[in-house]
CSV table of C-alpha atoms in Angstrom, one decimal:
chain,number,residue,atom,x,y,z
C,1,MET,CA,-22.4,-121.3,-7.5
C,2,HIS,CA,-25.6,-123.1,-8.3
C,3,VAL,CA,-24.9,-126.6,-9.8
C,4,PRO,CA,-27.1,-127.6,-12.7
C,5,GLU,CA,-28.7,-131.1,-12.6
C,6,ASP,CA,-27.4,-133.8,-14.9
C,7,LEU,CA,-29.4,-135.8,-17.5
C,8,VAL,CA,-29.4,-139.6,-17.4
C,9,ILE,CA,-29.6,-140.2,-21.1
C,10,ARG,CA,-29.7,-138.3,-24.4
C,11,PRO,CA,-29.8,-139.3,-28.1
C,12,PRO,CA,-26.4,-140.0,-29.7
C,13,SER,CA,-27.1,-137.2,-32.2
C,14,GLU,CA,-27.1,-134.7,-29.3
C,15,ALA,CA,-23.6,-135.6,-28.0
C,16,SER,CA,-22.4,-132.0,-28.7
C,17,SER,CA,-25.5,-130.3,-27.4
C,18,LEU,CA,-25.9,-128.2,-24.3
C,19,LEU,CA,-27.9,-130.5,-21.9
C,20,VAL,CA,-30.7,-128.9,-19.9
C,21,ARG,CA,-32.8,-130.9,-17.4
C,22,VAL,CA,-36.4,-129.7,-17.4
C,23,MET,CA,-37.9,-132.7,-15.7
C,24,ARG,CA,-36.6,-135.9,-14.0
C,25,GLY,CA,-37.1,-139.5,-15.0
C,26,CYS,CA,-39.9,-140.8,-17.2
C,27,SER,CA,-43.6,-140.0,-16.8
C,28,TRP,CA,-44.6,-143.5,-17.8
C,29,ASN,CA,-41.6,-145.7,-16.8
C,30,ARG,CA,-43.4,-149.1,-17.3
C,31,CYS,CA,-42.0,-150.3,-20.6
C,32,LEU,CA,-40.7,-153.9,-20.3
C,33,PHE,CA,-37.7,-153.4,-22.5
C,34,CYS,CA,-36.5,-150.3,-20.7
C,35,GLY,CA,-36.3,-149.6,-16.9
C,36,ILE,CA,-33.2,-147.4,-17.3
C,37,TYR,CA,-34.5,-144.8,-14.7
C,38,ASP,CA,-35.1,-147.6,-12.2
C,39,MET,CA,-31.5,-148.7,-12.7
C,40,TYR,CA,-30.2,-145.2,-12.0
C,41,GLY,CA,-32.7,-144.7,-9.2
C,42,VAL,CA,-34.4,-141.6,-10.8
C,43,PRO,CA,-38.1,-141.4,-10.0
C,44,PHE,CA,-40.3,-139.2,-12.1
C,45,SER,CA,-40.8,-135.6,-10.9
C,46,THR,CA,-41.3,-132.2,-12.5
C,47,ARG,CA,-39.2,-129.1,-11.9
C,48,ASP,CA,-40.2,-125.5,-11.2
C,49,ILE,CA,-39.5,-123.0,-13.9
C,50,ALA,CA,-37.4,-121.0,-11.4
C,51,ASP,CA,-35.1,-124.0,-10.9
C,52,ILE,CA,-34.8,-124.6,-14.6
C,53,LYS,CA,-33.9,-121.0,-15.2
C,54,LYS,CA,-31.3,-121.2,-12.4
C,55,ASP,CA,-29.8,-124.2,-14.2
C,56,ILE,CA,-29.7,-122.3,-17.5
C,57,ASP,CA,-27.9,-119.4,-15.7
C,58,ALA,CA,-25.4,-121.7,-14.2
C,59,LEU,CA,-24.8,-123.5,-17.5
C,60,TYR,CA,-24.0,-120.1,-19.1
C,61,GLU,CA,-21.6,-119.2,-16.2
C,62,ILE,CA,-19.8,-122.6,-16.8
C,63,HIS,CA,-19.7,-122.8,-20.5
C,64,GLY,CA,-20.5,-119.3,-21.9
C,65,ASP,CA,-22.3,-118.9,-25.2
C,66,ARG,CA,-20.4,-121.5,-27.2
C,67,PHE,CA,-23.1,-124.1,-28.0
C,68,ARG,CA,-25.0,-124.3,-31.3
C,69,THR,CA,-27.5,-126.9,-30.2
C,70,ALA,CA,-29.4,-127.7,-27.0
C,71,PHE,CA,-31.2,-130.8,-25.7
C,72,LEU,CA,-34.0,-130.9,-23.1
C,73,GLY,CA,-34.4,-133.9,-20.8
C,74,ASP,CA,-35.1,-136.3,-19.1
C,75,ALA,CA,-37.3,-138.8,-20.9
C,76,ASP,CA,-40.6,-136.8,-21.6
C,77,PRO,CA,-40.5,-133.0,-21.4
C,78,MET,CA,-43.6,-133.1,-23.6
C,79,ALA,CA,-45.5,-134.2,-20.5
C,80,LEU,CA,-45.0,-130.8,-19.0
C,81,PRO,CA,-47.5,-127.9,-19.5
C,82,ALA,CA,-46.9,-126.3,-22.9
C,83,ASP,CA,-46.6,-122.8,-21.4
C,84,LEU,CA,-43.9,-123.9,-18.9
C,85,LEU,CA,-41.9,-125.7,-21.5
C,86,ALA,CA,-42.2,-122.7,-23.9
C,87,GLU,CA,-41.0,-120.3,-21.2
C,88,ALA,CA,-38.0,-122.5,-20.5
C,89,ILE,CA,-37.1,-122.7,-24.2
C,90,ASP,CA,-37.6,-118.9,-24.6
C,91,TYR,CA,-35.3,-118.2,-21.6
C,92,LEU,CA,-32.7,-120.7,-22.9
C,93,ARG,CA,-32.6,-119.0,-26.3
C,94,LYS,CA,-32.3,-115.6,-24.9
C,95,LYS,CA,-29.5,-116.7,-22.5
C,96,PHE,CA,-27.7,-118.6,-25.3
C,97,PRO,CA,-28.2,-116.5,-28.5
C,98,SER,CA,-25.8,-118.7,-30.5
C,99,ILE,CA,-28.0,-121.8,-30.2
C,100,LYS,CA,-29.5,-122.6,-33.6
C,101,ARG,CA,-31.4,-125.8,-32.7
C,102,VAL,CA,-33.3,-126.9,-29.6
C,103,THR,CA,-34.5,-130.5,-29.3
C,104,THR,CA,-36.2,-132.7,-26.7
C,105,TYR,CA,-37.5,-136.2,-26.0
C,106,GLY,CA,-41.2,-136.7,-26.0
C,107,ARG,CA,-43.5,-139.7,-25.6
C,108,ALA,CA,-46.1,-140.0,-28.4
C,109,SER,CA,-48.8,-140.3,-25.8
C,110,SER,CA,-47.8,-137.0,-24.3
C,111,ILE,CA,-47.6,-135.3,-27.7
C,112,TRP,CA,-51.0,-136.8,-28.6
C,113,LYS,CA,-52.6,-135.0,-25.6
C,114,LYS,CA,-51.3,-131.6,-26.7
C,115,THR,CA,-53.6,-129.4,-28.7
C,116,PRO,CA,-52.5,-127.9,-32.1
C,117,GLU,CA,-52.4,-124.5,-30.4
C,118,GLU,CA,-50.0,-125.8,-27.7
C,119,MET,CA,-47.8,-127.4,-30.3
C,120,GLY,CA,-47.8,-124.1,-32.2
C,121,LEU,CA,-46.7,-122.3,-29.0
C,122,LEU,CA,-43.8,-124.7,-28.6
C,123,SER,CA,-42.8,-124.2,-32.2
C,124,ARG,CA,-42.9,-120.4,-31.9
C,125,SER,CA,-40.8,-120.5,-28.7
C,126,GLY,CA,-38.0,-122.2,-30.6
C,127,LEU,CA,-38.5,-126.0,-30.3
C,128,ASP,CA,-37.0,-127.4,-33.5
C,129,ARG,CA,-37.1,-131.2,-33.1
C,130,ILE,CA,-38.7,-133.9,-31.0
C,131,HIS,CA,-37.0,-137.3,-30.5
C,132,THR,CA,-39.7,-140.0,-29.9
C,133,GLY,CA,-39.3,-143.6,-29.0
C,134,MET,CA,-41.9,-145.1,-31.4
C,135,GLU,CA,-40.3,-148.5,-30.8
C,136,SER,CA,-43.0,-150.4,-32.8
C,137,GLY,CA,-46.0,-149.7,-34.9
C,138,SER,CA,-47.6,-153.0,-34.0
C,139,ASN,CA,-50.4,-152.7,-31.4
C,140,GLN,CA,-49.7,-156.3,-30.4
C,141,VAL,CA,-46.1,-155.6,-29.7
C,142,LEU,CA,-46.8,-152.2,-28.0
C,143,ARG,CA,-49.2,-153.9,-25.6
C,144,MET,CA,-46.8,-156.8,-24.9
C,145,GLN,CA,-44.0,-154.4,-24.1
C,146,LYS,CA,-46.4,-152.1,-22.0
C,147,LYS,CA,-45.4,-149.1,-24.1
C,148,GLY,CA,-48.6,-147.2,-23.2
C,149,THR,CA,-49.4,-146.0,-26.7
C,150,THR,CA,-51.0,-147.3,-29.8
C,151,ALA,CA,-50.3,-147.2,-33.5
C,152,GLY,CA,-53.1,-144.7,-34.0
C,153,GLN,CA,-51.6,-142.4,-31.4
C,154,LEU,CA,-48.2,-142.7,-33.1
C,155,MET,CA,-49.7,-141.6,-36.4
C,156,ASP,CA,-51.7,-138.7,-34.9
C,157,ALA,CA,-48.9,-137.5,-32.6
C,158,GLY,CA,-46.3,-137.6,-35.5
C,159,LYS,CA,-48.6,-135.6,-37.8
C,160,LYS,CA,-49.2,-133.1,-35.0
C,161,VAL,CA,-45.5,-132.5,-34.6
C,162,MET,CA,-44.9,-132.0,-38.3
C,163,ASP,CA,-48.0,-129.9,-38.8
C,164,ALA,CA,-46.6,-127.5,-36.1
C,165,GLY,CA,-43.4,-127.1,-38.2
C,166,ILE,CA,-41.3,-129.2,-35.7
C,167,GLU,CA,-38.9,-131.9,-37.0
C,168,LEU,CA,-39.7,-135.4,-35.9
C,169,SER,CA,-37.3,-138.2,-35.2
C,170,TYR,CA,-39.0,-141.6,-34.7
C,171,TYR,CA,-36.9,-144.5,-33.2
C,172,VAL,CA,-37.6,-148.1,-33.9
C,173,LEU,CA,-36.3,-151.1,-31.9
C,174,LEU,CA,-35.3,-154.1,-34.0
C,175,GLY,CA,-36.1,-157.3,-32.2
C,176,LEU,CA,-38.9,-155.8,-30.0
C,177,GLY,CA,-41.4,-158.4,-31.1
C,178,GLY,CA,-39.1,-161.3,-30.4
C,179,GLN,CA,-39.1,-164.3,-32.7
C,180,GLU,CA,-42.8,-164.8,-32.5
C,181,TYR,CA,-44.1,-161.4,-33.5
C,182,TRP,CA,-41.3,-159.9,-35.6
C,183,ARG,CA,-43.4,-159.8,-38.8
C,184,ASP,CA,-46.2,-157.9,-37.1
C,185,HIS,CA,-43.6,-155.6,-35.5
C,186,VAL,CA,-42.1,-154.8,-38.9
C,187,SER,CA,-45.3,-154.4,-40.9
C,188,GLY,CA,-46.9,-152.3,-38.2
C,189,SER,CA,-43.9,-150.0,-38.0
C,190,VAL,CA,-43.8,-149.7,-41.7
C,191,ARG,CA,-47.5,-148.7,-41.8
C,192,VAL,CA,-47.0,-145.9,-39.2
C,193,LEU,CA,-43.8,-144.5,-40.8
C,194,ASN,CA,-45.2,-144.5,-44.3
C,195,GLU,CA,-48.2,-142.6,-43.0
C,196,VAL,CA,-46.3,-140.0,-41.0
C,197,ARG,CA,-43.1,-139.7,-43.0
C,198,PRO,CA,-41.0,-138.2,-40.2
C,199,GLY,CA,-37.9,-136.3,-40.9
C,200,PHE,CA,-35.8,-139.0,-39.3
C,201,ILE,CA,-36.2,-142.8,-38.9
C,202,ARG,CA,-33.6,-144.0,-36.4
C,203,VAL,CA,-33.1,-147.7,-35.8
C,204,ARG,CA,-31.6,-149.5,-32.8
C,205,ARG,CA,-31.2,-153.1,-31.9
C,206,LEU,CA,-33.0,-154.3,-28.7
C,207,TRP,CA,-30.4,-155.1,-26.1
C,208,ILE,CA,-31.7,-156.8,-23.0
C,209,HIS,CA,-29.9,-155.5,-19.9
C,210,PRO,CA,-29.4,-158.1,-17.1
C,211,LEU,CA,-31.7,-156.1,-14.9
C,212,SER,CA,-34.3,-155.5,-17.6
C,213,ARG,CA,-38.0,-156.1,-16.9
C,214,LEU,CA,-37.9,-158.5,-19.9
C,215,ILE,CA,-35.8,-161.0,-18.0
C,216,PRO,CA,-38.7,-162.6,-16.1
C,217,GLU,CA,-40.7,-162.8,-19.4
C,218,ILE,CA,-37.8,-164.6,-21.0
C,219,GLU,CA,-37.4,-167.0,-18.1
C,220,LYS,CA,-41.0,-168.1,-18.3
C,221,GLY,CA,-40.9,-168.4,-22.1
C,222,ALA,CA,-43.3,-165.5,-22.7
C,223,PHE,CA,-40.7,-163.6,-24.8
C,224,VAL,CA,-38.2,-165.3,-27.1
C,225,PRO,CA,-35.4,-162.9,-28.1
C,226,GLN,CA,-34.8,-162.5,-31.8
C,227,THR,CA,-31.6,-164.1,-33.1
C,228,PRO,CA,-28.8,-161.9,-34.6
C,229,GLU,CA,-29.6,-163.3,-38.1
C,230,GLY,CA,-33.3,-162.7,-37.5
C,231,THR,CA,-32.5,-159.1,-36.6
C,232,VAL,CA,-30.7,-158.5,-39.9
C,233,ILE,CA,-33.7,-160.1,-41.8
C,234,GLU,CA,-36.0,-157.7,-39.8
C,235,LEU,CA,-34.0,-154.7,-40.9
C,236,LYS,CA,-34.0,-155.9,-44.6
C,237,THR,CA,-37.8,-156.5,-44.5
C,238,PHE,CA,-38.3,-153.2,-42.8
C,239,ILE,CA,-36.4,-151.1,-45.4
C,240,GLU,CA,-38.1,-153.0,-48.2
C,241,GLY,CA,-41.5,-152.0,-47.0
C,242,LEU,CA,-40.7,-148.3,-46.4
C,243,ASP,CA,-42.2,-145.7,-48.7
C,244,ALA,CA,-41.4,-142.4,-47.0
C,245,PRO,CA,-39.9,-140.0,-49.5
C,246,GLY,CA,-37.8,-137.3,-47.8
C,247,SER,CA,-37.2,-139.2,-44.6
C,248,THR,CA,-33.6,-139.8,-43.5
C,249,PHE,CA,-33.1,-143.4,-42.5
C,250,ALA,CA,-30.3,-144.0,-40.0
C,251,CYS,CA,-29.4,-147.5,-38.8
C,252,ASP,CA,-26.0,-146.2,-37.6
C,253,HIS,CA,-25.8,-146.9,-33.9
C,254,ALA,CA,-22.9,-149.0,-32.7
C,255,ASN,CA,-25.1,-151.8,-31.4
C,256,ASN,CA,-26.7,-152.5,-34.8
C,257,TYR,CA,-25.4,-155.6,-36.6
C,258,ILE,CA,-25.5,-153.8,-39.9
C,259,GLN,CA,-25.2,-150.0,-40.3
C,260,VAL,CA,-26.9,-148.3,-43.2
C,261,TYR,CA,-27.8,-144.7,-43.7
C,262,GLY,CA,-29.6,-142.9,-46.5
C,263,ARG,CA,-32.4,-140.7,-47.7
C,264,LEU,CA,-35.7,-142.3,-48.7
C,265,ASN,CA,-36.7,-143.4,-51.1
C,266,HIS,CA,-33.8,-142.8,-53.6
C,267,GLN,CA,-31.1,-144.4,-51.5
C,268,LYS,CA,-33.2,-147.4,-50.4
C,269,LYS,CA,-31.6,-149.7,-53.0
C,270,LYS,CA,-28.1,-148.8,-51.8
C,271,MET,CA,-29.0,-149.7,-48.2
C,272,LEU,CA,-30.6,-153.0,-49.3
C,273,ASP,CA,-27.5,-153.8,-51.4
C,274,THR,CA,-25.4,-153.4,-48.3
C,275,ILE,CA,-27.6,-155.8,-46.3
C,276,ASN,CA,-27.8,-158.4,-49.1
C,277,ALA,CA,-24.0,-158.3,-49.5
C,278,PHE,CA,-23.6,-159.1,-45.8
C,279,LEU,CA,-26.2,-161.9,-46.0
C,280,SER,CA,-24.3,-163.5,-48.9
C,281,LEU,CA,-21.3,-164.0,-46.7
C,282,GLY,CA,-20.6,-167.5,-45.2
C,283,MET,CA,-22.4,-168.3,-42.0
C,284,ASP,CA,-19.1,-168.5,-40.1
C,285,GLU,CA,-18.2,-165.0,-41.2
C,286,ARG,CA,-21.6,-163.6,-40.3
C,287,GLN,CA,-21.5,-165.3,-36.9
C,288,ARG,CA,-18.1,-163.8,-36.1
C,289,HIS,CA,-19.5,-160.4,-37.0
C,290,TYR,CA,-22.5,-160.9,-34.7
C,291,GLU,CA,-20.2,-161.9,-31.8
C,292,ASN,CA,-18.0,-158.9,-32.3
C,293,THR,CA,-20.9,-156.3,-32.4
C,294,PRO,CA,-21.0,-154.4,-29.1
C,295,SER,CA,-24.0,-154.9,-26.8
C,296,LEU,CA,-24.9,-151.2,-26.2
C,297,ILE,CA,-28.3,-149.7,-25.2
């Protein structure tokens, strides 16, 4: 029997989804804070639609029609031609009629290059949500981290997704500006998110892998990692600046020092109260908490 290819990563929210690989690796793969596909030895390459369909057929033989959600990977399926991606989604939905939601990763720069007509095609084919690593809304931080996008592209791409009727999940990395640029990191991210108002704002803490491309920058003093306490202050300042009614805010990943979740703007105070209560604890207690927080990507 044909064996379908495995994904390297997927969002935590897609843990129960059917995983379908429509391309390999990352079309950019230069971000200093990442390098995950280098670690796993997965170079970027595209896949033929025939091979994708074979995988979908094999997944059906293995699992049957029991999934309610599906996720397309690897890192940037939005870099694929819109007609190819739409054909894959259409085939997937016909093969698995019980699937109610199809989601994918997509770089903002790849989405930005798509026309409104192409985004409409993807929406009509059954693409429901795009997970995008915004990481920061600061042009200074984006350049420093070699993200390959700009704040303007993040705004334009986000609006393009939502105008097409597709849900948008933007991810922000606390600590990405280090100790030097954290204020610009926070204020720039707030500007983008307040303009776009995505369906989901998901927050992660920057964790620097021993093989990360950031290690040489740290060794030469070009990047000074944010402190645990500074990371919590970043989160507080970030939430204080947000004005995105209707967006769901989720700082609930296991590697975050503080986990808060709520709907903006009416649950904003509740989240800030949680953070302020933590900051009111003694330093020894806060330090123990930081030391016991898992270091996960």
